[in-house]
Amino acid sequence: MQGTIDGFSYGLVTPLVAYFMACLGGALGLRCTTRSMLVSHTWRPGWLALGSAAIGSGIWTMHFVAMMGFTVRGTPIHYDKAMTFASLAVAIVMVGVGIFIVGYKGARGTALFTGGTITGLGIASMHYLGMASMSLDGKLEYDTVTVGISVAIAMGAATAALWAAGQVRGFLWSVGASLVMGLAVSGMHYTGMAALSVHLHGTAEPATGESPAALLAPMLIGPLAFLLLAGVVVMFDPLMVMGKPTVAPVEQKPGIPAHTHVRHSAHRLRFRPRRTVEHRGSRTPQNR
C-alpha cells in the first residue's frame, strides 16, 4: 500500500527554521575558513576544524529540523539514535576533509573541485544516512534520477561556497554566500525528499527506535549551543568581521627586516669616519 507523505505538517515553520540553521552554520563555517587564510600555519588547523564543525552541525540540524515536519499517514516514525548521530559525524568529517583541502591548497583549480566534491558528498551522505535512521511500518524507496540531482545540487553548492570563502572579500560577501549555500542545502534536502516514496506493510507491529520527541532535545540543544559558541568567537574577532588582516601576513614581512637592516648599516657607516677622525685627532697632540 502506498503511503501518503507530508513534508510540511507544520506549514512553513520547519522549512524556514531549517533554512536559517543551514545559513547560520554556513556563515560561521565560511568565516572560519576565510580566517584560516589570514593566519600562520600554526593556527590554521584550528580555524579549519572549527569551520568544519560549524558547517557540519548547521546542515545536520537543518536536516532534522526539516524532518520534524515529515509524516507518513498511517504509521508512526521513529529514529535510531546511534545512526542519527553517526550522520552528524559523517557530515563533520567529510566536510572537514573538503575544507582542509581548500584551506591548504587554495580555492581554485583541482583543489577547489576536489574539496567541493568531497564536501558535497558529505552533505548528501548525511542526508541519506539520516533518512536511513528512520524506522516505520513500511519500506522506503528512492527515484535514482532525483537522488542524482540532489547529490549534484549538494556538490555544486559546496564548491560555490568554498570558492566564495577563498575570495576573502569581507563579511557581507560571506553573508551572501551563506544565504546561497543555505538555499542550496535546503533545496538538496527537499529534492532528496521528493525522490522518496513509502510502501506501507499494513502490519500492527510497532516501529522500533527513539521517537522524534526523544531526539529533539539533544538534536537541537547540542548543535545550537556549539553554533552559538562559534558565533561568539566570530563576533569578538575583528579579522573575522573585516575579512582581511589588519597587518601584513607573516609571509609578506621578510622584506621589512632587510630594509631596516640596510638603514642601520648606512647609519653606522655614516658615523664611522667621524669616530676615526676624532680618534686620530686625539693622538696628534700626544705624538707632538
Short mmCIF file of N, CA, C and O in Angstrom, two decimals, residues 8-143:
data_model
loop_
_atom_site.label_atom_id
_atom_site.label_comp_id
_atom_site.label_asym_id
_atom_site.label_seq_id
_atom_site.Cartn_x
_atom_site.Cartn_y
_atom_site.Cartn_z
N PHE A 8 5.40 18.90 5.14
CA PHE A 8 5.17 20.23 5.68
C PHE A 8 3.99 20.19 6.65
O PHE A 8 3.05 20.99 6.54
N SER A 9 4.04 19.26 7.58
CA SER A 9 2.92 19.11 8.51
C SER A 9 2.78 20.30 9.46
O SER A 9 1.72 20.51 10.04
N TYR A 10 3.85 21.09 9.63
CA TYR A 10 3.78 22.30 10.45
C TYR A 10 3.79 23.56 9.58
O TYR A 10 4.12 24.65 10.06
N GLY A 11 3.44 23.42 8.33
CA GLY A 11 3.43 24.55 7.42
C GLY A 11 4.84 25.01 7.05
O GLY A 11 5.75 24.19 6.84
N LEU A 12 5.04 26.32 7.01
CA LEU A 12 6.34 26.87 6.63
C LEU A 12 7.30 27.04 7.80
O LEU A 12 8.43 27.51 7.60
N VAL A 13 6.87 26.65 8.99
CA VAL A 13 7.73 26.85 10.16
C VAL A 13 9.01 26.03 10.04
O VAL A 13 10.12 26.57 10.18
N THR A 14 8.87 24.74 9.82
CA THR A 14 10.08 23.89 9.76
C THR A 14 10.98 24.22 8.57
O THR A 14 12.21 24.26 8.74
N PRO A 15 10.46 24.48 7.36
CA PRO A 15 11.38 24.86 6.27
C PRO A 15 12.14 26.15 6.54
O PRO A 15 13.34 26.24 6.23
N LEU A 16 11.48 27.15 7.12
CA LEU A 16 12.15 28.42 7.38
C LEU A 16 13.21 28.28 8.48
O LEU A 16 14.32 28.83 8.35
N VAL A 17 12.87 27.58 9.55
CA VAL A 17 13.85 27.38 10.62
C VAL A 17 15.02 26.54 10.11
O VAL A 17 16.18 26.81 10.43
N ALA A 18 14.72 25.53 9.30
CA ALA A 18 15.78 24.69 8.74
C ALA A 18 16.70 25.52 7.84
O ALA A 18 17.93 25.37 7.87
N TYR A 19 16.11 26.39 7.03
CA TYR A 19 16.92 27.26 6.17
C TYR A 19 17.81 28.18 6.99
O TYR A 19 18.99 28.40 6.67
N PHE A 20 17.26 28.73 8.07
CA PHE A 20 18.05 29.60 8.94
C PHE A 20 19.24 28.85 9.54
O PHE A 20 20.35 29.39 9.62
N MET A 21 19.03 27.62 9.96
CA MET A 21 20.11 26.83 10.55
C MET A 21 21.18 26.54 9.52
O MET A 21 22.38 26.59 9.82
N ALA A 22 20.78 26.24 8.29
CA ALA A 22 21.77 25.99 7.23
C ALA A 22 22.58 27.25 6.95
O ALA A 22 23.80 27.19 6.75
N CYS A 23 21.91 28.41 6.93
CA CYS A 23 22.61 29.68 6.69
C CYS A 23 23.55 30.01 7.84
O CYS A 23 24.68 30.47 7.61
N LEU A 24 23.11 29.78 9.08
CA LEU A 24 23.94 30.09 10.23
C LEU A 24 25.20 29.23 10.24
O LEU A 24 26.32 29.75 10.41
N GLY A 25 25.03 27.93 10.06
CA GLY A 25 26.20 27.06 10.01
C GLY A 25 27.12 27.39 8.86
O GLY A 25 28.35 27.39 9.00
N GLY A 26 26.53 27.71 7.70
CA GLY A 26 27.35 28.07 6.55
C GLY A 26 28.10 29.36 6.76
O GLY A 26 29.29 29.47 6.41
N ALA A 27 27.45 30.37 7.34
CA ALA A 27 28.10 31.66 7.58
C ALA A 27 29.28 31.51 8.53
O ALA A 27 30.38 32.02 8.27
N LEU A 28 29.07 30.81 9.64
CA LEU A 28 30.17 30.62 10.60
C LEU A 28 31.29 29.80 9.99
O LEU A 28 32.48 30.12 10.17
N GLY A 29 30.94 28.75 9.28
CA GLY A 29 31.97 27.91 8.68
C GLY A 29 32.79 28.63 7.63
O GLY A 29 34.01 28.50 7.57
N LEU A 30 32.12 29.44 6.81
CA LEU A 30 32.84 30.18 5.77
C LEU A 30 33.74 31.25 6.37
O LEU A 30 34.85 31.50 5.88
N ARG A 31 33.27 31.92 7.44
CA ARG A 31 34.12 32.93 8.07
C ARG A 31 35.34 32.29 8.72
O ARG A 31 36.44 32.86 8.69
N CYS A 32 35.16 31.12 9.31
CA CYS A 32 36.31 30.42 9.90
C CYS A 32 37.30 30.00 8.82
O CYS A 32 38.52 30.06 9.00
N THR A 33 36.78 29.54 7.68
CA THR A 33 37.65 29.15 6.57
C THR A 33 38.41 30.37 6.05
O THR A 33 39.61 30.30 5.77
N THR A 34 37.71 31.49 5.91
CA THR A 34 38.37 32.73 5.49
C THR A 34 39.42 33.16 6.51
O THR A 34 40.53 33.57 6.14
N ARG A 35 39.09 33.05 7.78
CA ARG A 35 40.03 33.44 8.84
C ARG A 35 41.29 32.59 8.80
O ARG A 35 42.39 33.09 9.07
N SER A 36 41.15 31.32 8.45
CA SER A 36 42.31 30.44 8.43
C SER A 36 43.33 30.87 7.38
O SER A 36 44.51 30.56 7.50
N MET A 37 42.86 31.57 6.34
CA MET A 37 43.76 32.01 5.28
C MET A 37 44.50 33.30 5.65
O MET A 37 45.35 33.75 4.88
N LEU A 38 44.18 33.87 6.81
CA LEU A 38 44.81 35.12 7.22
C LEU A 38 45.76 34.95 8.39
O LEU A 38 46.24 35.92 8.94
N VAL A 39 46.00 33.70 8.79
CA VAL A 39 46.85 33.45 9.95
C VAL A 39 48.00 32.55 9.53
O VAL A 39 48.06 32.02 8.41
N SER A 40 48.92 32.36 10.44
CA SER A 40 50.07 31.48 10.18
C SER A 40 49.61 30.03 10.18
O SER A 40 48.51 29.69 10.60
N HIS A 41 50.49 29.15 9.72
CA HIS A 41 50.16 27.73 9.62
C HIS A 41 49.92 27.10 10.99
O HIS A 41 49.28 26.06 11.07
N THR A 42 50.41 27.71 12.05
CA THR A 42 50.22 27.15 13.38
C THR A 42 48.75 27.16 13.80
O THR A 42 48.25 26.19 14.37
N TRP A 43 48.03 28.25 13.49
CA TRP A 43 46.64 28.39 13.90
C TRP A 43 45.66 27.90 12.84
O TRP A 43 44.46 27.76 13.11
N ARG A 44 46.12 27.66 11.64
CA ARG A 44 45.21 27.30 10.54
C ARG A 44 44.40 26.04 10.81
O ARG A 44 43.18 26.03 10.56
N PRO A 45 44.99 24.94 11.30
CA PRO A 45 44.17 23.73 11.54
C PRO A 45 43.02 23.97 12.50
O PRO A 45 41.93 23.42 12.32
N GLY A 46 43.24 24.79 13.53
CA GLY A 46 42.18 25.05 14.49
C GLY A 46 41.00 25.77 13.87
O GLY A 46 39.83 25.42 14.10
N TRP A 47 41.27 26.79 13.05
CA TRP A 47 40.19 27.53 12.40
C TRP A 47 39.46 26.65 11.39
O TRP A 47 38.23 26.73 11.26
N LEU A 48 40.20 25.83 10.65
CA LEU A 48 39.56 24.94 9.68
C LEU A 48 38.70 23.89 10.38
O LEU A 48 37.62 23.55 9.89
N ALA A 49 39.17 23.38 11.50
CA ALA A 49 38.38 22.40 12.25
C ALA A 49 37.10 23.04 12.79
O ALA A 49 36.02 22.43 12.76
N LEU A 50 37.20 24.27 13.29
CA LEU A 50 36.01 24.97 13.77
C LEU A 50 35.03 25.22 12.64
O LEU A 50 33.81 25.06 12.81
N GLY A 51 35.54 25.60 11.47
CA GLY A 51 34.66 25.80 10.32
C GLY A 51 33.97 24.52 9.88
O GLY A 51 32.79 24.51 9.53
N SER A 52 34.71 23.41 9.91
CA SER A 52 34.12 22.11 9.54
C SER A 52 33.00 21.73 10.49
O SER A 52 31.93 21.28 10.06
N ALA A 53 33.25 21.90 11.78
CA ALA A 53 32.23 21.56 12.77
C ALA A 53 31.00 22.46 12.64
O ALA A 53 29.86 22.01 12.82
N ALA A 54 31.22 23.73 12.32
CA ALA A 54 30.10 24.67 12.20
C ALA A 54 29.22 24.31 11.00
O ALA A 54 27.99 24.25 11.11
N ILE A 55 29.84 24.05 9.84
CA ILE A 55 29.05 23.70 8.66
C ILE A 55 28.37 22.36 8.86
O ILE A 55 27.18 22.20 8.54
N GLY A 56 29.10 21.37 9.37
CA GLY A 56 28.51 20.06 9.59
C GLY A 56 27.35 20.11 10.57
O GLY A 56 26.29 19.51 10.32
N SER A 57 27.50 20.84 11.66
CA SER A 57 26.42 20.96 12.65
C SER A 57 25.23 21.72 12.06
O SER A 57 24.07 21.38 12.33
N GLY A 58 25.51 22.74 11.24
CA GLY A 58 24.42 23.51 10.66
C GLY A 58 23.57 22.71 9.71
O GLY A 58 22.33 22.74 9.79
N ILE A 59 24.19 21.97 8.79
CA ILE A 59 23.41 21.21 7.82
C ILE A 59 22.73 20.02 8.49
O ILE A 59 21.63 19.62 8.09
N TRP A 60 23.37 19.45 9.51
CA TRP A 60 22.75 18.32 10.23
C TRP A 60 21.51 18.79 10.99
O TRP A 60 20.46 18.15 10.95
N THR A 61 21.63 19.93 11.68
CA THR A 61 20.48 20.48 12.39
C THR A 61 19.39 20.88 11.42
O THR A 61 18.19 20.67 11.67
N MET A 62 19.78 21.44 10.27
CA MET A 62 18.81 21.80 9.25
C MET A 62 18.00 20.59 8.80
O MET A 62 16.77 20.65 8.67
N HIS A 63 18.70 19.47 8.60
CA HIS A 63 18.02 18.26 8.12
C HIS A 63 16.97 17.78 9.11
O HIS A 63 15.82 17.52 8.73
N PHE A 64 17.34 17.69 10.38
CA PHE A 64 16.41 17.11 11.34
C PHE A 64 15.34 18.09 11.81
O PHE A 64 14.28 17.67 12.26
N VAL A 65 15.61 19.38 11.70
CA VAL A 65 14.52 20.35 11.92
C VAL A 65 13.48 20.19 10.83
O VAL A 65 12.27 20.18 11.08
N ALA A 66 13.95 20.05 9.59
CA ALA A 66 13.02 19.84 8.48
C ALA A 66 12.27 18.52 8.64
O ALA A 66 11.08 18.42 8.29
N MET A 67 12.93 17.50 9.18
CA MET A 67 12.29 16.19 9.34
C MET A 67 11.22 16.22 10.44
O MET A 67 10.38 15.32 10.50
N MET A 68 11.23 17.23 11.29
CA MET A 68 10.17 17.34 12.29
C MET A 68 8.81 17.54 11.62
O MET A 68 7.76 17.20 12.18
N GLY A 69 8.82 18.09 10.43
CA GLY A 69 7.57 18.28 9.69
C GLY A 69 7.24 17.15 8.74
O GLY A 69 6.27 17.26 7.98
N PHE A 70 8.02 16.07 8.78
CA PHE A 70 7.80 14.94 7.86
C PHE A 70 6.95 13.88 8.54
O PHE A 70 7.29 13.39 9.62
N THR A 71 5.85 13.52 7.91
CA THR A 71 4.97 12.48 8.43
C THR A 71 4.53 11.57 7.29
O THR A 71 4.53 11.97 6.11
N VAL A 72 4.18 10.35 7.65
CA VAL A 72 3.61 9.39 6.72
C VAL A 72 2.28 8.93 7.31
O VAL A 72 2.25 8.38 8.42
N ARG A 73 1.21 9.17 6.59
CA ARG A 73 -0.11 8.84 7.10
C ARG A 73 -0.26 7.32 7.26
O ARG A 73 0.04 6.56 6.33
N GLY A 74 -0.65 6.92 8.43
CA GLY A 74 -0.91 5.51 8.68
C GLY A 74 0.17 4.80 9.45
O GLY A 74 -0.01 3.63 9.81
N THR A 75 1.27 5.47 9.75
CA THR A 75 2.34 4.81 10.51
C THR A 75 3.15 5.85 11.28
O THR A 75 3.41 6.96 10.75
N PRO A 76 3.53 5.54 12.52
CA PRO A 76 4.42 6.46 13.26
C PRO A 76 5.85 6.32 12.76
O PRO A 76 6.24 5.30 12.20
N ILE A 77 6.63 7.38 12.95
CA ILE A 77 8.03 7.39 12.52
C ILE A 77 8.91 7.47 13.76
O ILE A 77 8.68 8.28 14.65
N HIS A 78 9.91 6.61 13.82
CA HIS A 78 10.88 6.61 14.91
C HIS A 78 12.28 6.70 14.31
O HIS A 78 12.47 6.45 13.11
N TYR A 79 13.24 7.03 15.15
CA TYR A 79 14.61 7.20 14.69
C TYR A 79 15.56 6.40 15.55
O TYR A 79 15.39 6.30 16.77
N ASP A 80 16.55 5.81 14.90
CA ASP A 80 17.62 5.12 15.62
C ASP A 80 18.65 6.15 16.06
O ASP A 80 19.23 6.86 15.23
N LYS A 81 18.88 6.24 17.37
CA LYS A 81 19.73 7.31 17.90
C LYS A 81 21.18 7.17 17.42
O LYS A 81 21.81 8.16 17.04
N ALA A 82 21.72 5.96 17.43
CA ALA A 82 23.12 5.77 17.04
C ALA A 82 23.35 6.19 15.59
O ALA A 82 24.31 6.90 15.26
N MET A 83 22.47 5.76 14.70
CA MET A 83 22.62 6.11 13.29
C MET A 83 22.38 7.60 13.05
O MET A 83 23.00 8.22 12.18
N THR A 84 21.49 8.18 13.85
CA THR A 84 21.21 9.61 13.71
C THR A 84 22.46 10.44 14.01
O THR A 84 22.82 11.35 13.25
N PHE A 85 23.13 10.13 15.10
CA PHE A 85 24.33 10.90 15.45
C PHE A 85 25.54 10.46 14.64
O PHE A 85 26.50 11.23 14.51
N ALA A 86 25.50 9.26 14.07
CA ALA A 86 26.56 8.87 13.13
C ALA A 86 26.50 9.75 11.88
O ALA A 86 27.55 10.08 11.29
N SER A 87 25.30 10.15 11.48
CA SER A 87 25.18 11.05 10.33
C SER A 87 25.82 12.41 10.62
O SER A 87 26.37 13.05 9.72
N LEU A 88 25.77 12.86 11.88
CA LEU A 88 26.45 14.10 12.25
C LEU A 88 27.96 13.95 12.12
O LEU A 88 28.64 14.84 11.59
N ALA A 89 28.49 12.82 12.57
CA ALA A 89 29.94 12.58 12.47
C ALA A 89 30.38 12.52 11.02
O ALA A 89 31.43 13.07 10.64
N VAL A 90 29.58 11.87 10.18
CA VAL A 90 29.92 11.79 8.75
C VAL A 90 29.94 13.18 8.13
O VAL A 90 30.84 13.51 7.34
N ALA A 91 28.96 13.99 8.48
CA ALA A 91 28.90 15.35 7.92
C ALA A 91 30.14 16.15 8.31
O ALA A 91 30.77 16.80 7.46
N ILE A 92 30.51 16.13 9.59
CA ILE A 92 31.64 16.93 10.05
C ILE A 92 32.95 16.44 9.43
O ILE A 92 33.78 17.24 8.99
N VAL A 93 33.13 15.12 9.39
CA VAL A 93 34.39 14.57 8.87
C VAL A 93 34.55 14.85 7.38
O VAL A 93 35.60 15.35 6.93
N MET A 94 33.52 14.56 6.60
CA MET A 94 33.64 14.74 5.14
C MET A 94 33.70 16.21 4.76
O MET A 94 34.46 16.61 3.87
N VAL A 95 32.92 17.05 5.44
CA VAL A 95 33.03 18.49 5.20
C VAL A 95 34.43 18.98 5.60
O VAL A 95 35.02 19.82 4.91
N GLY A 96 34.95 18.44 6.70
CA GLY A 96 36.28 18.82 7.14
C GLY A 96 37.36 18.47 6.14
O GLY A 96 38.30 19.25 5.92
N VAL A 97 37.27 17.30 5.52
CA VAL A 97 38.27 16.91 4.51
C VAL A 97 38.27 17.92 3.36
O VAL A 97 39.32 18.39 2.91
N GLY A 98 37.08 18.27 2.89
CA GLY A 98 37.00 19.24 1.79
C GLY A 98 37.52 20.61 2.18
O GLY A 98 38.24 21.26 1.41
N ILE A 99 37.19 21.07 3.39
CA ILE A 99 37.64 22.39 3.84
C ILE A 99 39.14 22.42 4.04
O ILE A 99 39.82 23.41 3.72
N PHE A 100 39.72 21.35 4.58
CA PHE A 100 41.16 21.33 4.78
C PHE A 100 41.90 21.34 3.45
O PHE A 100 42.98 21.94 3.33
N ILE A 101 41.36 20.67 2.44
CA ILE A 101 41.99 20.70 1.12
C ILE A 101 42.03 22.12 0.58
O ILE A 101 43.07 22.61 0.11
N VAL A 102 40.90 22.82 0.66
CA VAL A 102 40.85 24.20 0.16
C VAL A 102 41.67 25.12 1.04
O VAL A 102 42.33 26.05 0.56
N GLY A 103 41.67 24.88 2.35
CA GLY A 103 42.40 25.74 3.26
C GLY A 103 43.90 25.70 3.05
O GLY A 103 44.59 26.71 3.26
N TYR A 104 44.42 24.57 2.61
CA TYR A 104 45.87 24.44 2.41
C TYR A 104 46.30 24.54 0.95
O TYR A 104 47.42 24.96 0.66
N LYS A 105 45.43 24.16 0.04
CA LYS A 105 45.79 24.17 -1.39
C LYS A 105 45.24 25.37 -2.13
O LYS A 105 45.67 25.67 -3.24
N GLY A 106 44.27 26.08 -1.53
CA GLY A 106 43.70 27.24 -2.19
C GLY A 106 42.37 26.90 -2.85
O GLY A 106 42.12 25.77 -3.26
N ALA A 107 41.50 27.92 -2.96
CA ALA A 107 40.16 27.73 -3.54
C ALA A 107 40.20 27.97 -5.03
O ALA A 107 39.58 28.90 -5.57
N ARG A 108 40.90 27.11 -5.74
CA ARG A 108 40.99 27.24 -7.20
C ARG A 108 41.44 25.91 -7.79
O ARG A 108 42.05 25.08 -7.12
N GLY A 109 41.09 25.73 -9.05
CA GLY A 109 41.57 24.58 -9.81
C GLY A 109 41.15 23.24 -9.22
O GLY A 109 40.02 23.04 -8.75
N THR A 110 42.10 22.32 -9.26
CA THR A 110 41.84 20.95 -8.81
C THR A 110 41.49 20.89 -7.33
O THR A 110 40.63 20.11 -6.92
N ALA A 111 42.15 21.71 -6.52
CA ALA A 111 41.87 21.70 -5.08
C ALA A 111 40.43 22.10 -4.80
O ALA A 111 39.75 21.48 -3.96
N LEU A 112 39.92 23.13 -5.49
CA LEU A 112 38.54 23.57 -5.29
C LEU A 112 37.57 22.50 -5.73
O LEU A 112 36.58 22.21 -5.04
N PHE A 113 37.83 21.89 -6.88
CA PHE A 113 36.93 20.84 -7.38
C PHE A 113 36.91 19.64 -6.44
O PHE A 113 35.85 19.11 -6.11
N THR A 114 38.09 19.23 -5.98
CA THR A 114 38.17 18.08 -5.08
C THR A 114 37.51 18.39 -3.74
O THR A 114 36.72 17.59 -3.22
N GLY A 115 37.83 19.55 -3.17
CA GLY A 115 37.24 19.92 -1.88
C GLY A 115 35.74 20.08 -1.97
O GLY A 115 35.00 19.62 -1.08
N GLY A 116 35.24 20.72 -3.04
CA GLY A 116 33.81 20.89 -3.21
C GLY A 116 33.08 19.57 -3.41
O GLY A 116 31.98 19.36 -2.89
N THR A 117 33.72 18.66 -4.15
CA THR A 117 33.10 17.35 -4.39
C THR A 117 32.98 16.56 -3.09
O THR A 117 31.92 15.99 -2.78
N ILE A 118 34.06 16.53 -2.31
CA ILE A 118 34.03 15.77 -1.05
C ILE A 118 33.05 16.40 -0.07
O ILE A 118 32.28 15.69 0.61
N THR A 119 33.05 17.73 0.02
CA THR A 119 32.11 18.40 0.92
C THR A 119 30.67 18.14 0.50
O THR A 119 29.80 17.87 1.34
N GLY A 120 30.39 18.23 -0.80
CA GLY A 120 29.04 17.95 -1.29
C GLY A 120 28.61 16.52 -1.04
O GLY A 120 27.46 16.26 -0.65
N LEU A 121 29.52 15.58 -1.23
CA LEU A 121 29.20 14.18 -0.94
C LEU A 121 28.96 13.98 0.55
O LEU A 121 28.14 13.13 0.95
N GLY A 122 29.67 14.75 1.39
CA GLY A 122 29.43 14.67 2.82
C GLY A 122 28.03 15.14 3.19
O GLY A 122 27.35 14.54 4.02
N ILE A 123 27.58 16.25 2.53
CA ILE A 123 26.23 16.75 2.79
C ILE A 123 25.19 15.72 2.36
O ILE A 123 24.23 15.43 3.09
N ALA A 124 25.38 15.15 1.16
CA ALA A 124 24.43 14.15 0.68
C ALA A 124 24.45 12.88 1.53
O ALA A 124 23.41 12.29 1.82
N SER A 125 25.65 12.46 1.95
CA SER A 125 25.75 11.26 2.80
C SER A 125 25.05 11.47 4.13
O SER A 125 24.37 10.56 4.64
N MET A 126 25.21 12.68 4.71
CA MET A 126 24.50 12.98 5.95
C MET A 126 23.00 12.86 5.76
O MET A 126 22.29 12.27 6.59
N HIS A 127 22.50 13.39 4.64
CA HIS A 127 21.06 13.37 4.40
C HIS A 127 20.52 11.95 4.31
O HIS A 127 19.55 11.59 5.01
N TYR A 128 21.14 11.14 3.48
CA TYR A 128 20.60 9.80 3.24
C TYR A 128 20.89 8.84 4.40
O TYR A 128 20.14 7.90 4.62
N LEU A 129 21.96 9.09 5.14
CA LEU A 129 22.18 8.30 6.35
C LEU A 129 21.16 8.67 7.42
O LEU A 129 20.66 7.80 8.16
N GLY A 130 20.82 9.96 7.50
CA GLY A 130 19.77 10.38 8.42
C GLY A 130 18.42 9.80 8.03
O GLY A 130 17.62 9.42 8.90
N MET A 131 18.15 9.68 6.73
CA MET A 131 16.91 9.05 6.29
C MET A 131 16.91 7.57 6.63
O MET A 131 15.86 6.99 6.98
N ALA A 132 18.08 6.93 6.54
CA ALA A 132 18.16 5.50 6.85
C ALA A 132 17.95 5.23 8.34
O ALA A 132 17.66 4.09 8.72
N SER A 133 18.10 6.26 9.18
CA SER A 133 17.89 6.07 10.61
C SER A 133 16.41 5.99 10.97
O SER A 133 16.07 5.67 12.11
N MET A 134 15.54 6.29 10.02
CA MET A 134 14.11 6.20 10.29
C MET A 134 13.65 4.74 10.29
O MET A 134 14.14 3.92 9.51
N SER A 135 12.71 4.45 11.16
CA SER A 135 12.06 3.15 11.15
C SER A 135 10.56 3.36 11.21
O SER A 135 10.07 4.17 12.01
N LEU A 136 9.85 2.69 10.33
CA LEU A 136 8.40 2.79 10.27
C LEU A 136 7.83 1.49 9.70
O LEU A 136 8.59 0.60 9.27
N ASP A 137 6.53 1.39 9.71
CA ASP A 137 5.87 0.18 9.22
C ASP A 137 5.74 0.27 7.70
O ASP A 137 4.64 0.40 7.14
N GLY A 138 6.87 0.22 7.03
CA GLY A 138 6.87 0.31 5.58
C GLY A 138 8.28 0.26 5.03
O GLY A 138 9.26 0.07 5.76
N LYS A 139 8.40 0.46 3.73
CA LYS A 139 9.68 0.39 3.03
C LYS A 139 9.92 1.69 2.28
O LYS A 139 9.02 2.19 1.59
N LEU A 140 11.11 2.23 2.46
CA LEU A 140 11.49 3.45 1.75
C LEU A 140 12.10 3.12 0.40
O LEU A 140 12.97 2.26 0.30
N GLU A 141 11.65 3.82 -0.63
CA GLU A 141 12.20 3.64 -1.97
C GLU A 141 12.51 5.02 -2.55
O GLU A 141 11.83 6.01 -2.26
N TYR A 142 13.57 5.08 -3.39
CA TYR A 142 14.02 6.35 -3.94
C TYR A 142 14.08 6.28 -5.47
O TYR A 142 14.44 5.23 -6.03
N ASP A 143 13.76 7.40 -6.09
CA ASP A 143 13.93 7.53 -7.53
C ASP A 143 15.39 7.89 -7.81
O ASP A 143 15.90 8.89 -7.32
#
